[in-house]
PDB file of C-alpha atoms and ligand atoms in Angstrom:
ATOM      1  CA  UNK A 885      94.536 219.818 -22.553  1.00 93.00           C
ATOM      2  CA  UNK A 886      95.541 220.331 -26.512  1.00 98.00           C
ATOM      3  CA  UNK A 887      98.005 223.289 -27.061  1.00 98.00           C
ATOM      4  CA  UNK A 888      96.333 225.189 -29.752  1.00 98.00           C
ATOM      5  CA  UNK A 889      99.092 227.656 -31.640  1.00 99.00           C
ATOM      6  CA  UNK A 890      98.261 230.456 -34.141  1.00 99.00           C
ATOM      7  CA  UNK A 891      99.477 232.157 -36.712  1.00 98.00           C
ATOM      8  CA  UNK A 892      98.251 236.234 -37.819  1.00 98.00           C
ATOM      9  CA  UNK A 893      99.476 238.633 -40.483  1.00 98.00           C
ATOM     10  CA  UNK A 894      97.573 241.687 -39.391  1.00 98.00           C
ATOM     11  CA  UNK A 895      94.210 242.333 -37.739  1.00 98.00           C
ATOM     12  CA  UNK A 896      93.772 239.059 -35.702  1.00 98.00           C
ATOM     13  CA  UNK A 897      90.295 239.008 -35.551  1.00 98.00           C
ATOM     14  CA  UNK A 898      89.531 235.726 -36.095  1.00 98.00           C
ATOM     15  CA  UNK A 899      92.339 234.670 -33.355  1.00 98.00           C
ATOM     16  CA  UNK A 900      90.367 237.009 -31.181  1.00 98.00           C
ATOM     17  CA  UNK A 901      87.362 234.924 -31.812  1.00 98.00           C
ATOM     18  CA  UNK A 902      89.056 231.840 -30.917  1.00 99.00           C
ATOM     19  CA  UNK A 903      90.933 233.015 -27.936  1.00 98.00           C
ATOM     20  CA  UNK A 904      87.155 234.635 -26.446  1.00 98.00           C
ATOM     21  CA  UNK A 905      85.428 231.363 -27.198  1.00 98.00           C
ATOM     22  CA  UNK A 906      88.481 229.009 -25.379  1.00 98.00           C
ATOM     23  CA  UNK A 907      87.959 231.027 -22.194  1.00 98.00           C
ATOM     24  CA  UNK A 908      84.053 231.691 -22.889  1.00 98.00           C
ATOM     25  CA  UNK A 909      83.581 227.620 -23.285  1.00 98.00           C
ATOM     26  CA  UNK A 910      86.051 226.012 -21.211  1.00 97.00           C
ATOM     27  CA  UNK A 911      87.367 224.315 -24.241  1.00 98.00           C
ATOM     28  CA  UNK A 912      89.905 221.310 -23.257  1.00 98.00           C
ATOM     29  CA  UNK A 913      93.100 223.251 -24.915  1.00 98.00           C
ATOM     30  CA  UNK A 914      95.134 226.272 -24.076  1.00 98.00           C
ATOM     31  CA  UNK A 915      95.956 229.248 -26.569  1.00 98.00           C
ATOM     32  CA  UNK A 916      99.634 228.190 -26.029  1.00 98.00           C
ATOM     33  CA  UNK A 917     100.743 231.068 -28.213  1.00 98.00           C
ATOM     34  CA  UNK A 918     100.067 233.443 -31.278  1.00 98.00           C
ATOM     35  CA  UNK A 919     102.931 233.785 -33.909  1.00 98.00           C
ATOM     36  CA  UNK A 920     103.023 236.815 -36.232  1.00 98.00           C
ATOM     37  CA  UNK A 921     105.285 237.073 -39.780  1.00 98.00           C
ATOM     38  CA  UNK A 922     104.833 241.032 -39.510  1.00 97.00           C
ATOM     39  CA  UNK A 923     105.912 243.293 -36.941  1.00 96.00           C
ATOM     40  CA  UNK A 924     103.191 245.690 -36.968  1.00 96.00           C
ATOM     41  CA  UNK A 925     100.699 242.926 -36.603  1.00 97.00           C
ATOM     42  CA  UNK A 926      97.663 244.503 -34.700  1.00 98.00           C
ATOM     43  CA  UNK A 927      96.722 241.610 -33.257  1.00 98.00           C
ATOM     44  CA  UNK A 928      99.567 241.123 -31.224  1.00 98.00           C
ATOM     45  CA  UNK A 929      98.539 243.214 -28.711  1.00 98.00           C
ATOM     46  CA  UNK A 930      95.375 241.724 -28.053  1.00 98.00           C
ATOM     47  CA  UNK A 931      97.368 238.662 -27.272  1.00 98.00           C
ATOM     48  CA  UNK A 932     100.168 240.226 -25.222  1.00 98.00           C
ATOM     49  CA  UNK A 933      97.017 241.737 -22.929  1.00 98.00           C
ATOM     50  CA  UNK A 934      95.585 238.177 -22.782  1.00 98.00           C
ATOM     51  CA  UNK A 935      98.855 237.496 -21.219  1.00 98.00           C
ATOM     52  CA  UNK A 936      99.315 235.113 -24.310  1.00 98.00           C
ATOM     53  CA  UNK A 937     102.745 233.798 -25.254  1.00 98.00           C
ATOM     54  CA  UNK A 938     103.898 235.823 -28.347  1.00 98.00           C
ATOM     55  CA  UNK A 939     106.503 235.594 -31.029  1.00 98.00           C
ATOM     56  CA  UNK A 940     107.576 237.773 -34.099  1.00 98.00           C
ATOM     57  CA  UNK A 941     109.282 235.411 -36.841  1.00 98.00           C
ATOM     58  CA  UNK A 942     109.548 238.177 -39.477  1.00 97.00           C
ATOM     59  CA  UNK A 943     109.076 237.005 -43.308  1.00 95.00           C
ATOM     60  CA  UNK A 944     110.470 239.784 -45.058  1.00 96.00           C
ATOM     61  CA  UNK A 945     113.726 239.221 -46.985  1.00 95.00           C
ATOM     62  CA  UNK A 946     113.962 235.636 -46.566  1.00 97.00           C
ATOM     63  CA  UNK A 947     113.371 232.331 -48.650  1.00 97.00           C
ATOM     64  CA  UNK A 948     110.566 230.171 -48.604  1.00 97.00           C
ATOM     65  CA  UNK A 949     112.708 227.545 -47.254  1.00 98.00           C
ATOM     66  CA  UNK A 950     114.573 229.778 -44.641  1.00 98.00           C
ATOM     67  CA  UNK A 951     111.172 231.503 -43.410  1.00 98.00           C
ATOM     68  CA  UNK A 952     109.288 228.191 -43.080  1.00 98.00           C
ATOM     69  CA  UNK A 953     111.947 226.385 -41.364  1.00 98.00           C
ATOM     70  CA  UNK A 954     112.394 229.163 -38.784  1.00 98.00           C
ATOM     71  CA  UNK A 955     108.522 229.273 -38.155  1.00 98.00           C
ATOM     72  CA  UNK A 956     108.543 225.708 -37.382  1.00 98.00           C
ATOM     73  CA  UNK A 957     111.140 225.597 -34.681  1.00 98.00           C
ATOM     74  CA  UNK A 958     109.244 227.975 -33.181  1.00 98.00           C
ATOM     75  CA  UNK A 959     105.630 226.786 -33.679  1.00 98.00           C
ATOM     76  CA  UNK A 960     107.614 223.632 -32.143  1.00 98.00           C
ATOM     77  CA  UNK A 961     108.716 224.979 -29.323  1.00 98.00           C
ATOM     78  CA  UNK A 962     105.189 225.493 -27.738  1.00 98.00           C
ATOM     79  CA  UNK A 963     104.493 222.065 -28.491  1.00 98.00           C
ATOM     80  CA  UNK A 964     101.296 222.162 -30.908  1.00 98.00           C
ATOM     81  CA  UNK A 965      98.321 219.883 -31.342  1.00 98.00           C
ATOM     82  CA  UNK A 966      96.939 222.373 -33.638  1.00 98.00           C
ATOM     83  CA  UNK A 967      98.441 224.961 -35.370  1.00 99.00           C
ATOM     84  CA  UNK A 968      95.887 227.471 -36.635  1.00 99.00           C
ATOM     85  CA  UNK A 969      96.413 230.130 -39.607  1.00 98.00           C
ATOM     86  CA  UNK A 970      94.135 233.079 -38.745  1.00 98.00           C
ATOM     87  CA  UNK A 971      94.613 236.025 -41.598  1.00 98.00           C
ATOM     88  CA  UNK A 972      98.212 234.418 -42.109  1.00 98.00           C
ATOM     89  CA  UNK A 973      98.992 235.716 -45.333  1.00 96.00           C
ATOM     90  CA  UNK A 974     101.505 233.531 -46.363  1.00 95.00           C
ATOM     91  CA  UNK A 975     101.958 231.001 -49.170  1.00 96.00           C
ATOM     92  CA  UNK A 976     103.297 227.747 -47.398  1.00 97.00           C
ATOM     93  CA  UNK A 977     106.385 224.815 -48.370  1.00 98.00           C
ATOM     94  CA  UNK A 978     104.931 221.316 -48.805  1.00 98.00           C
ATOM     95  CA  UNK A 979     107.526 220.412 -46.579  1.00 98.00           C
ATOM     96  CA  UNK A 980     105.769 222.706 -43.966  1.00 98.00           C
ATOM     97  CA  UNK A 981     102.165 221.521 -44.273  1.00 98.00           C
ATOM     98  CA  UNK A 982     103.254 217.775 -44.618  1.00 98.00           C
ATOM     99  CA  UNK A 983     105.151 218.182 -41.087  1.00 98.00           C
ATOM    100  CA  UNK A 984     101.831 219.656 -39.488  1.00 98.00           C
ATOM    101  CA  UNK A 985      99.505 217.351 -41.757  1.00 97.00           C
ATOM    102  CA  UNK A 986      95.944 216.678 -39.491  1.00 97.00           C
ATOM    103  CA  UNK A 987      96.942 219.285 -37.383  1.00 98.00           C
ATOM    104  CA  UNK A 988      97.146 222.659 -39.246  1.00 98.00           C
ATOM    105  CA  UNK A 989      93.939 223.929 -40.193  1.00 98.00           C
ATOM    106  CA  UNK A 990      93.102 227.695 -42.054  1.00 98.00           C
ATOM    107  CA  UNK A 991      89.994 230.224 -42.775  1.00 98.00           C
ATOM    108  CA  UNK A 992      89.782 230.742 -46.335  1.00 98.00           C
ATOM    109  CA  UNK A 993      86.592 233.996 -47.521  1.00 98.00           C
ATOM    110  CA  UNK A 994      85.013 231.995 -50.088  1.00 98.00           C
ATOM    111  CA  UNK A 995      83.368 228.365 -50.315  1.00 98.00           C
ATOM    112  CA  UNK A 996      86.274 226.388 -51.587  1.00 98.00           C
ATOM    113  CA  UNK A 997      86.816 225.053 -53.830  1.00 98.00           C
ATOM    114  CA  UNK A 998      85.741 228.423 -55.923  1.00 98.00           C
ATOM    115  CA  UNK A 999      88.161 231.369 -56.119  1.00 98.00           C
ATOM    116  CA  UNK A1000      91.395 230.310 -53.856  1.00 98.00           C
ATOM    117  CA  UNK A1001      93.948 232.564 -53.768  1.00 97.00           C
ATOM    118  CA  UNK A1002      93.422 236.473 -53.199  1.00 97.00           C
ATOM    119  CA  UNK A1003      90.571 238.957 -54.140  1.00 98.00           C
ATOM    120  CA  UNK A1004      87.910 236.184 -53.371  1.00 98.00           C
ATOM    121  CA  UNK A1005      84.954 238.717 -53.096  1.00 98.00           C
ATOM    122  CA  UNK A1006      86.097 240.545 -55.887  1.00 98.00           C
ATOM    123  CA  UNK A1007      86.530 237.297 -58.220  1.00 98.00           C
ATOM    124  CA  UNK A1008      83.069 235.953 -56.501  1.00 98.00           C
ATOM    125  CA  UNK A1009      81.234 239.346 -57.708  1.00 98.00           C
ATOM    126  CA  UNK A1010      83.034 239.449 -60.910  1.00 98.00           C
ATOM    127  CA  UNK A1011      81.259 235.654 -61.033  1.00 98.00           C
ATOM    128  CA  UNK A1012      77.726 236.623 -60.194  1.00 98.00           C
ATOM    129  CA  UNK A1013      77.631 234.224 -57.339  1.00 98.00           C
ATOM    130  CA  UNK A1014      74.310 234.174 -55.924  1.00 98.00           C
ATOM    131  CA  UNK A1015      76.285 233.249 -52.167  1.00 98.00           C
ATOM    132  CA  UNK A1016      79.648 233.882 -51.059  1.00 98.00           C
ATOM    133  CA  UNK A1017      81.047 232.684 -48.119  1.00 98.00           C
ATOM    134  CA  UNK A1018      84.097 231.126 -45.810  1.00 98.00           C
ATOM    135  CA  UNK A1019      85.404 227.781 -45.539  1.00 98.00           C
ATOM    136  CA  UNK A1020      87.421 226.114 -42.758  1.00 98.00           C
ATOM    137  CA  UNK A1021      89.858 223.552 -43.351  1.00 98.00           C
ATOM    138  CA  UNK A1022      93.089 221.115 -42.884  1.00 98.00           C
ATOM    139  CA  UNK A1023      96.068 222.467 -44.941  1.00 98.00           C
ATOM    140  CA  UNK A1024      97.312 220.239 -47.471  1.00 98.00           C
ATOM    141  CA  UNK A1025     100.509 221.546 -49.657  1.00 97.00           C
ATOM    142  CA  UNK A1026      97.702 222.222 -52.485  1.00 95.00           C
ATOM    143  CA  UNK A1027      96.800 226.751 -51.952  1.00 94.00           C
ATOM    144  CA  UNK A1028      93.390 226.893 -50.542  1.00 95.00           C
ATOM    145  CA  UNK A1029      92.619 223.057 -50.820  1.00 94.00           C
ATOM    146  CA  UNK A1030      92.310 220.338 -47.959  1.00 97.00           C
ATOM    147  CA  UNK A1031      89.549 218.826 -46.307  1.00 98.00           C
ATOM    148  CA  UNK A1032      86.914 221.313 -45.058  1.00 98.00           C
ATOM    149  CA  UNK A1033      85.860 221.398 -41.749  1.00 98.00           C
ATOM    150  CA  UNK A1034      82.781 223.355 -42.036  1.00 98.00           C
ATOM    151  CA  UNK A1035      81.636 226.210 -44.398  1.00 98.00           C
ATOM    152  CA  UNK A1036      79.122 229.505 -44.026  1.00 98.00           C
ATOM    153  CA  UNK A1037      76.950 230.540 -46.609  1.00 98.00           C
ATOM    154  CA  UNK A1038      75.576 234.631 -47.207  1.00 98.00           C
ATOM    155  CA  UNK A1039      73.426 235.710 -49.678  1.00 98.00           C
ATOM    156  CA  UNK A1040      75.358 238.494 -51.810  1.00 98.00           C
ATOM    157  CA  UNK A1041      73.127 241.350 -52.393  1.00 97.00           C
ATOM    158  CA  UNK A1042      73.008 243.707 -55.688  1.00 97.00           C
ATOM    159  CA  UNK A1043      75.022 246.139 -54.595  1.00 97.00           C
ATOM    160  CA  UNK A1044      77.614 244.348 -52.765  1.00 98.00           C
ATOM    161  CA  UNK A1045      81.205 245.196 -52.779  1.00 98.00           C
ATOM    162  CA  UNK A1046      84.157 242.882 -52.011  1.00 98.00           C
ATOM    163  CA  UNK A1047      84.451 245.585 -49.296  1.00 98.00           C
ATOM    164  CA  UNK A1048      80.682 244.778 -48.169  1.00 98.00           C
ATOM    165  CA  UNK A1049      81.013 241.341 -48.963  1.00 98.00           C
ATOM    166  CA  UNK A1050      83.955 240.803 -46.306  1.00 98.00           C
ATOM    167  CA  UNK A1051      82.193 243.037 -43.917  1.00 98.00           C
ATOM    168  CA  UNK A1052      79.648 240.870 -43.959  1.00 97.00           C
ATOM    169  CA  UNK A1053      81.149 237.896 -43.686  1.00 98.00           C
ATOM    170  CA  UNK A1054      84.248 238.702 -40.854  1.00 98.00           C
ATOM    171  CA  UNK A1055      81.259 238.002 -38.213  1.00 98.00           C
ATOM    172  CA  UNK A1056      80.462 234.862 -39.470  1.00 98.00           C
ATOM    173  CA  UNK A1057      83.697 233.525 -39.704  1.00 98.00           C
ATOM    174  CA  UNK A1058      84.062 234.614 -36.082  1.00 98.00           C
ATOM    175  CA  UNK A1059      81.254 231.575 -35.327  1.00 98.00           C
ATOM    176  CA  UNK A1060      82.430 228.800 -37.320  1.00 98.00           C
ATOM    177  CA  UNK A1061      86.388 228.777 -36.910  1.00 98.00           C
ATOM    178  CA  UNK A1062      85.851 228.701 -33.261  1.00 98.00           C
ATOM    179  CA  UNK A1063      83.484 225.980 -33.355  1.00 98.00           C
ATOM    180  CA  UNK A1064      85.666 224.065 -35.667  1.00 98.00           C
ATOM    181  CA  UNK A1065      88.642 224.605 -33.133  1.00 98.00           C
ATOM    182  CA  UNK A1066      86.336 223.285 -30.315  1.00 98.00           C
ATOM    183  CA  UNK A1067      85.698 220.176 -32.250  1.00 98.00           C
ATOM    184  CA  UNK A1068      89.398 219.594 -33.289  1.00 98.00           C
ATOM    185  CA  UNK A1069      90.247 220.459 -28.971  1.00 98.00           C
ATOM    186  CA  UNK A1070      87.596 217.888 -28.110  1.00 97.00           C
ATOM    187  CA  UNK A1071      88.595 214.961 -30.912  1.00 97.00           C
ATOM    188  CA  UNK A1072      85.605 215.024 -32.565  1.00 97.00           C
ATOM    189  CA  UNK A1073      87.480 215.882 -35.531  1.00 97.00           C
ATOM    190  CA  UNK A1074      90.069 213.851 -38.083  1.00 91.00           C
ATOM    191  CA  UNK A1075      91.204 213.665 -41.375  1.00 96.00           C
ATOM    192  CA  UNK A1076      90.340 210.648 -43.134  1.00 96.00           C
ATOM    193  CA  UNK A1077      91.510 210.889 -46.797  1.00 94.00           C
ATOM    194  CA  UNK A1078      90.151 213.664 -48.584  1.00 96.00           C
ATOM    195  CA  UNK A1079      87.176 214.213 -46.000  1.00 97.00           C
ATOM    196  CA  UNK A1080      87.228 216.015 -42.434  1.00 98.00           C
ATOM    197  CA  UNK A1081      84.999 213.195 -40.285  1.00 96.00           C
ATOM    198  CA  UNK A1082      83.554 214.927 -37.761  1.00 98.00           C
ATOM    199  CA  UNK A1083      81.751 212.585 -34.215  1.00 97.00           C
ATOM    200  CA  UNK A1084      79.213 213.251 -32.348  1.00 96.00           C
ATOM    201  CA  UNK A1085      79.285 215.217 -29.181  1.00 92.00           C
ATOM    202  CA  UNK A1086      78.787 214.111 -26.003  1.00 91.00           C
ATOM    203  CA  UNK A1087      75.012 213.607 -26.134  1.00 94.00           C
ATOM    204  CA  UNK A1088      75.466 212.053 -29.242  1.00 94.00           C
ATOM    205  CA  UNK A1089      74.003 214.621 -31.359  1.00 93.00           C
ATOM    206  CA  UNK A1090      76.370 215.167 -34.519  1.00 90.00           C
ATOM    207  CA  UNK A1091      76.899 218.953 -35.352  1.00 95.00           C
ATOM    208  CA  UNK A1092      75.698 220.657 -39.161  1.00 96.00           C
ATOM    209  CA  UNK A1093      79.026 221.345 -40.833  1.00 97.00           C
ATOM    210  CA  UNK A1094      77.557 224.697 -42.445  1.00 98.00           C
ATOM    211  CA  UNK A1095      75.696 227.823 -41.694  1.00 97.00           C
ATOM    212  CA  UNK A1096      74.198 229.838 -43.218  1.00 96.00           C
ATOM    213  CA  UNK A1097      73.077 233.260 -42.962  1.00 93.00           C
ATOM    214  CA  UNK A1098      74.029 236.217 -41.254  1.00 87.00           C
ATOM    215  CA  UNK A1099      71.704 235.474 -38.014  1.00 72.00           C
ATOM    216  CA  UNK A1100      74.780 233.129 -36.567  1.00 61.00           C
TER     217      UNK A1100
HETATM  218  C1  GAR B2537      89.802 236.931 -42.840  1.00 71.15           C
HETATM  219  O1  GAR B2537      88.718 237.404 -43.567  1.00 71.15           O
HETATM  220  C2  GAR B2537      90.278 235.594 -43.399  1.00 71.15           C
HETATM  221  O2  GAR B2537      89.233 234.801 -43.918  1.00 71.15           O
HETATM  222  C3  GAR B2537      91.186 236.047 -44.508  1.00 71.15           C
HETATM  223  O3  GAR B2537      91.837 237.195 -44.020  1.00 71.15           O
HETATM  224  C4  GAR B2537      91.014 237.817 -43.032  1.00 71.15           C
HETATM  225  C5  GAR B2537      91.839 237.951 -41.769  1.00 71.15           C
HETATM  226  O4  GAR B2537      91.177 238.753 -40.831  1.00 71.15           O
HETATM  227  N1  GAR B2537      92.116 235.036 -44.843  1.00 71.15           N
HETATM  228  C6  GAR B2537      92.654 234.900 -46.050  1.00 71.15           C
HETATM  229  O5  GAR B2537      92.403 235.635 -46.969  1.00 71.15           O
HETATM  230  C7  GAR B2537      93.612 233.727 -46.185  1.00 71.15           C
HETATM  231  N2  GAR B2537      93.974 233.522 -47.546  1.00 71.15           N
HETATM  232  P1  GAR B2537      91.640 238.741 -39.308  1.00 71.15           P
HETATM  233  O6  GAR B2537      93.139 239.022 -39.309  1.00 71.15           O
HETATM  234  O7  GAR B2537      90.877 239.866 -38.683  1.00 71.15           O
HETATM  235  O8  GAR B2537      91.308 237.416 -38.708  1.00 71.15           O
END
Protein backbone atom coordinates (compact mmCIF):
# COMPACT_ATOMS: atom_id res chain seq x y z
CA UNK A 1 0.00 0.00 0.00
CA UNK A 2 2.03 3.32 -1.34
CA UNK A 3 1.17 6.52 0.70
CA UNK A 4 0.36 8.94 -1.98
CA UNK A 5 0.67 12.81 -0.50
CA UNK A 6 -0.54 15.99 -2.28
CA UNK A 7 0.00 19.25 -2.54
CA UNK A 8 -3.04 22.21 -3.72
CA UNK A 9 -2.96 25.99 -3.95
CA UNK A 10 -6.63 26.57 -4.57
CA UNK A 11 -9.41 24.68 -6.34
CA UNK A 12 -8.17 21.03 -5.91
CA UNK A 13 -9.73 19.62 -8.69
CA UNK A 14 -7.34 17.55 -9.97
CA UNK A 15 -6.69 16.07 -6.25
CA UNK A 16 -10.38 15.45 -6.39
CA UNK A 17 -9.83 13.40 -9.44
CA UNK A 18 -7.23 11.41 -7.88
CA UNK A 19 -8.77 10.89 -4.54
CA UNK A 20 -12.38 9.59 -6.63
CA UNK A 21 -10.32 7.31 -8.83
CA UNK A 22 -8.12 5.68 -5.56
CA UNK A 23 -11.45 4.71 -3.98
CA UNK A 24 -13.31 4.18 -7.51
CA UNK A 25 -10.28 1.60 -8.56
CA UNK A 26 -9.02 0.07 -5.54
CA UNK A 27 -5.67 1.45 -6.34
CA UNK A 28 -2.80 -0.25 -4.04
CA UNK A 29 -2.02 3.29 -2.13
CA UNK A 30 -3.80 5.45 0.34
CA UNK A 31 -4.43 9.35 -0.06
CA UNK A 32 -2.29 9.64 3.15
CA UNK A 33 -2.87 13.38 3.14
CA UNK A 34 -3.41 16.72 1.13
CA UNK A 35 -1.10 19.73 2.04
CA UNK A 36 -2.17 23.28 1.15
CA UNK A 37 0.40 26.62 1.04
CA UNK A 38 -2.89 28.87 1.25
CA UNK A 39 -5.39 29.05 3.82
CA UNK A 40 -8.36 29.64 1.83
CA UNK A 41 -7.57 26.68 -0.31
CA UNK A 42 -11.03 25.35 -1.56
CA UNK A 43 -10.00 22.16 -1.84
CA UNK A 44 -9.40 21.53 1.58
CA UNK A 45 -12.67 20.86 2.37
CA UNK A 46 -13.27 18.30 -0.02
CA UNK A 47 -10.49 16.50 1.73
CA UNK A 48 -11.46 17.19 5.34
CA UNK A 49 -15.11 15.52 4.20
CA UNK A 50 -13.15 12.56 2.72
CA UNK A 51 -11.99 12.28 6.21
CA UNK A 52 -8.46 12.93 4.60
CA UNK A 53 -5.50 13.94 6.74
CA UNK A 54 -4.97 17.74 6.18
CA UNK A 55 -2.32 20.31 6.79
CA UNK A 56 -1.95 24.16 6.18
CA UNK A 57 1.93 25.05 5.79
CA UNK A 58 1.30 28.70 4.83
CA UNK A 59 3.88 30.30 2.17
CA UNK A 60 3.28 33.78 2.64
CA UNK A 61 6.09 35.88 4.17
CA UNK A 62 8.67 33.34 4.21
CA UNK A 63 11.92 32.33 2.20
CA UNK A 64 12.28 29.87 -0.32
CA UNK A 65 14.51 28.03 1.91
CA UNK A 66 12.36 28.45 5.15
CA UNK A 67 8.96 27.52 3.24
CA UNK A 68 10.44 24.45 1.52
CA UNK A 69 12.11 23.10 4.47
CA UNK A 70 8.94 23.38 6.58
CA UNK A 71 6.84 21.62 3.77
CA UNK A 72 9.13 18.78 3.83
CA UNK A 73 9.01 17.87 7.46
CA UNK A 74 5.65 17.74 7.00
CA UNK A 75 5.20 15.97 3.63
CA UNK A 76 7.67 13.62 5.78
CA UNK A 77 5.74 13.03 8.41
CA UNK A 78 3.02 11.04 6.46
CA UNK A 79 5.65 9.03 5.09
CA UNK A 80 5.38 9.53 1.12
CA UNK A 81 5.99 7.24 -1.81
CA UNK A 82 4.67 9.88 -3.96
CA UNK A 83 4.26 13.27 -3.42
CA UNK A 84 1.89 14.82 -5.95
CA UNK A 85 1.61 18.72 -6.90
CA UNK A 86 -2.02 19.25 -7.96
CA UNK A 87 -2.59 23.25 -8.85
CA UNK A 88 0.44 23.84 -6.36
CA UNK A 89 1.42 27.11 -7.38
CA UNK A 90 4.67 27.28 -6.13
CA UNK A 91 8.16 27.64 -7.61
CA UNK A 92 10.30 24.83 -5.87
CA UNK A 93 14.33 24.68 -4.20
CA UNK A 94 16.52 22.14 -6.02
CA UNK A 95 17.23 21.02 -2.74
CA UNK A 96 13.44 20.16 -2.46
CA UNK A 97 12.90 18.27 -5.72
CA UNK A 98 16.35 16.44 -5.43
CA UNK A 99 15.12 15.06 -1.85
CA UNK A 100 11.76 13.76 -3.52
CA UNK A 101 13.60 12.90 -6.95
CA UNK A 102 11.41 9.66 -8.68
CA UNK A 103 8.84 10.34 -6.39
CA UNK A 104 7.34 13.86 -6.90
CA UNK A 105 5.46 14.14 -9.93
CA UNK A 106 3.20 17.54 -11.25
CA UNK A 107 0.30 18.54 -13.93
CA UNK A 108 1.60 21.15 -16.05
CA UNK A 109 -1.64 22.91 -18.98
CA UNK A 110 0.44 22.72 -21.93
CA UNK A 111 2.54 19.89 -23.80
CA UNK A 112 5.93 20.50 -22.34
CA UNK A 113 8.28 21.30 -23.30
CA UNK A 114 6.33 24.50 -24.99
CA UNK A 115 5.29 27.44 -22.79
CA UNK A 116 6.38 26.43 -18.98
CA UNK A 117 5.77 28.79 -16.59
CA UNK A 118 2.33 30.78 -16.28
CA UNK A 119 -0.31 31.99 -18.88
CA UNK A 120 0.21 28.69 -20.94
CA UNK A 121 -3.12 29.09 -22.93
CA UNK A 122 -2.59 32.55 -23.36
CA UNK A 123 1.19 32.12 -24.67
CA UNK A 124 -0.18 28.84 -26.69
CA UNK A 125 -2.92 31.19 -28.51
CA UNK A 126 -0.61 34.04 -28.81
CA UNK A 127 1.51 30.98 -30.75
CA UNK A 128 -1.19 29.77 -33.07
CA UNK A 129 -0.86 26.28 -31.81
CA UNK A 130 -2.98 24.10 -33.75
CA UNK A 131 -3.30 21.73 -30.12
CA UNK A 132 -2.84 22.64 -26.67
CA UNK A 133 -2.80 20.42 -24.01
CA UNK A 134 -1.45 18.98 -20.38
CA UNK A 135 1.49 17.09 -19.52
CA UNK A 136 2.24 14.89 -16.48
CA UNK A 137 5.52 14.50 -15.09
CA UNK A 138 8.53 13.77 -12.44
CA UNK A 139 9.85 17.10 -11.00
CA UNK A 140 13.32 17.77 -11.64
CA UNK A 141 14.84 21.24 -10.10
CA UNK A 142 14.51 22.53 -13.91
CA UNK A 143 10.46 24.82 -13.87
CA UNK A 144 8.16 22.73 -15.86
CA UNK A 145 10.82 20.12 -17.06
CA UNK A 146 11.29 16.33 -16.01
CA UNK A 147 10.39 13.24 -17.52
CA UNK A 148 6.75 13.08 -18.71
CA UNK A 149 4.58 10.57 -17.71
CA UNK A 150 1.90 10.92 -20.19
CA UNK A 151 0.44 13.93 -22.14
CA UNK A 152 -3.31 14.93 -23.64
CA UNK A 153 -3.75 16.52 -26.76
CA UNK A 154 -7.11 19.09 -27.78
CA UNK A 155 -7.63 20.65 -30.81
CA UNK A 156 -7.80 24.59 -30.12
CA UNK A 157 -10.63 26.03 -31.97
CA UNK A 158 -10.80 29.71 -33.65
CA UNK A 159 -12.28 31.32 -31.12
CA UNK A 160 -10.71 29.88 -28.16
CA UNK A 161 -9.76 31.76 -25.13
CA UNK A 162 -7.12 30.81 -22.53
CA UNK A 163 -10.36 30.89 -20.47
CA UNK A 164 -11.98 28.24 -23.02
CA UNK A 165 -8.87 26.64 -23.57
CA UNK A 166 -8.50 25.60 -19.72
CA UNK A 167 -12.13 24.84 -19.59
CA UNK A 168 -11.61 22.52 -21.94
CA UNK A 169 -8.86 20.94 -20.87
CA UNK A 170 -9.51 20.72 -16.66
CA UNK A 171 -11.62 17.43 -17.71
CA UNK A 172 -9.00 15.91 -19.40
CA UNK A 173 -6.46 16.37 -17.02
CA UNK A 174 -8.92 14.82 -14.58
CA UNK A 175 -8.25 11.31 -16.79
CA UNK A 176 -4.67 11.24 -17.24
CA UNK A 177 -3.12 12.39 -13.76
CA UNK A 178 -5.12 9.73 -12.17
CA UNK A 179 -4.08 7.15 -14.46
CA UNK A 180 -0.53 8.22 -14.17
CA UNK A 181 -0.89 7.98 -10.25
CA UNK A 182 -2.32 4.41 -10.71
CA UNK A 183 0.68 3.42 -12.65
CA UNK A 184 3.26 5.08 -10.26
CA UNK A 185 0.84 3.10 -7.05
CA UNK A 186 1.17 -0.12 -9.02
CA UNK A 187 5.19 0.18 -10.09
CA UNK A 188 4.65 0.22 -13.46
CA UNK A 189 6.31 3.43 -13.49
CA UNK A 190 10.24 4.73 -13.02
CA UNK A 191 12.52 7.20 -13.95
CA UNK A 192 15.27 6.08 -15.97
CA UNK A 193 17.43 9.08 -17.04
CA UNK A 194 15.65 11.59 -18.86
CA UNK A 195 12.64 9.15 -19.79
CA UNK A 196 9.54 7.99 -17.55
CA UNK A 197 9.60 3.91 -18.49
CA UNK A 198 6.41 2.85 -18.07
CA UNK A 199 5.61 -1.69 -17.82
CA UNK A 200 3.07 -3.41 -18.78
CA UNK A 201 0.05 -4.20 -16.74
CA UNK A 202 -0.93 -7.20 -15.48
CA UNK A 203 -2.14 -8.82 -18.71
CA UNK A 204 0.77 -7.62 -20.25
CA UNK A 205 -0.74 -5.07 -22.36
CA UNK A 206 1.47 -1.76 -22.13
CA UNK A 207 -0.72 1.46 -21.75
CA UNK A 208 -0.62 4.66 -24.68
CA UNK A 209 1.16 7.43 -22.81
CA UNK A 210 -1.19 10.16 -24.56
CA UNK A 211 -4.72 11.03 -25.33
CA UNK A 212 -6.12 12.81 -27.19
CA UNK A 213 -9.30 14.48 -27.60
CA UNK A 214 -11.94 15.63 -25.54
CA UNK A 215 -14.02 12.15 -25.71
CA UNK A 216 -11.64 10.78 -22.63
C1 LIG B 1 -4.76 22.90 -13.40
O1 LIG B 1 -5.23 23.30 -14.65
C2 LIG B 1 -3.28 22.57 -13.47
O2 LIG B 1 -2.88 22.01 -14.70
C3 LIG B 1 -2.66 23.93 -13.29
O3 LIG B 1 -3.48 24.60 -12.36
C4 LIG B 1 -4.80 24.05 -12.42
C5 LIG B 1 -5.16 23.61 -11.02
O4 LIG B 1 -6.52 23.27 -10.95
N1 LIG B 1 -1.33 23.83 -12.83
C6 LIG B 1 -0.39 24.74 -13.08
O5 LIG B 1 -0.59 25.74 -13.72
C7 LIG B 1 0.97 24.41 -12.49
N2 LIG B 1 1.96 25.31 -12.98
P1 LIG B 1 -7.07 22.42 -9.72
O6 LIG B 1 -6.62 23.16 -8.45
O7 LIG B 1 -8.56 22.47 -9.87
O8 LIG B 1 -6.52 21.04 -9.80
Amino acid sequence: MKNIVILISGRGSNMEAIVRACAAEGWPARIAAVIANRPDAEGLAFAQANRIATNMVESRGKTREAFDAELAAVIDSHAPDLVVLAGFMRILTAEFTLRYAGRLVNIHPSLLPAFPGLHTHARALEAGCKLAGATVHFVTPDLDHGPIVIQAAIAVKADDTPESLAARLLPVEHVIYPRAIRWFAEGRLAVEGTRARLRPNADGNIEPQWLFGEDA
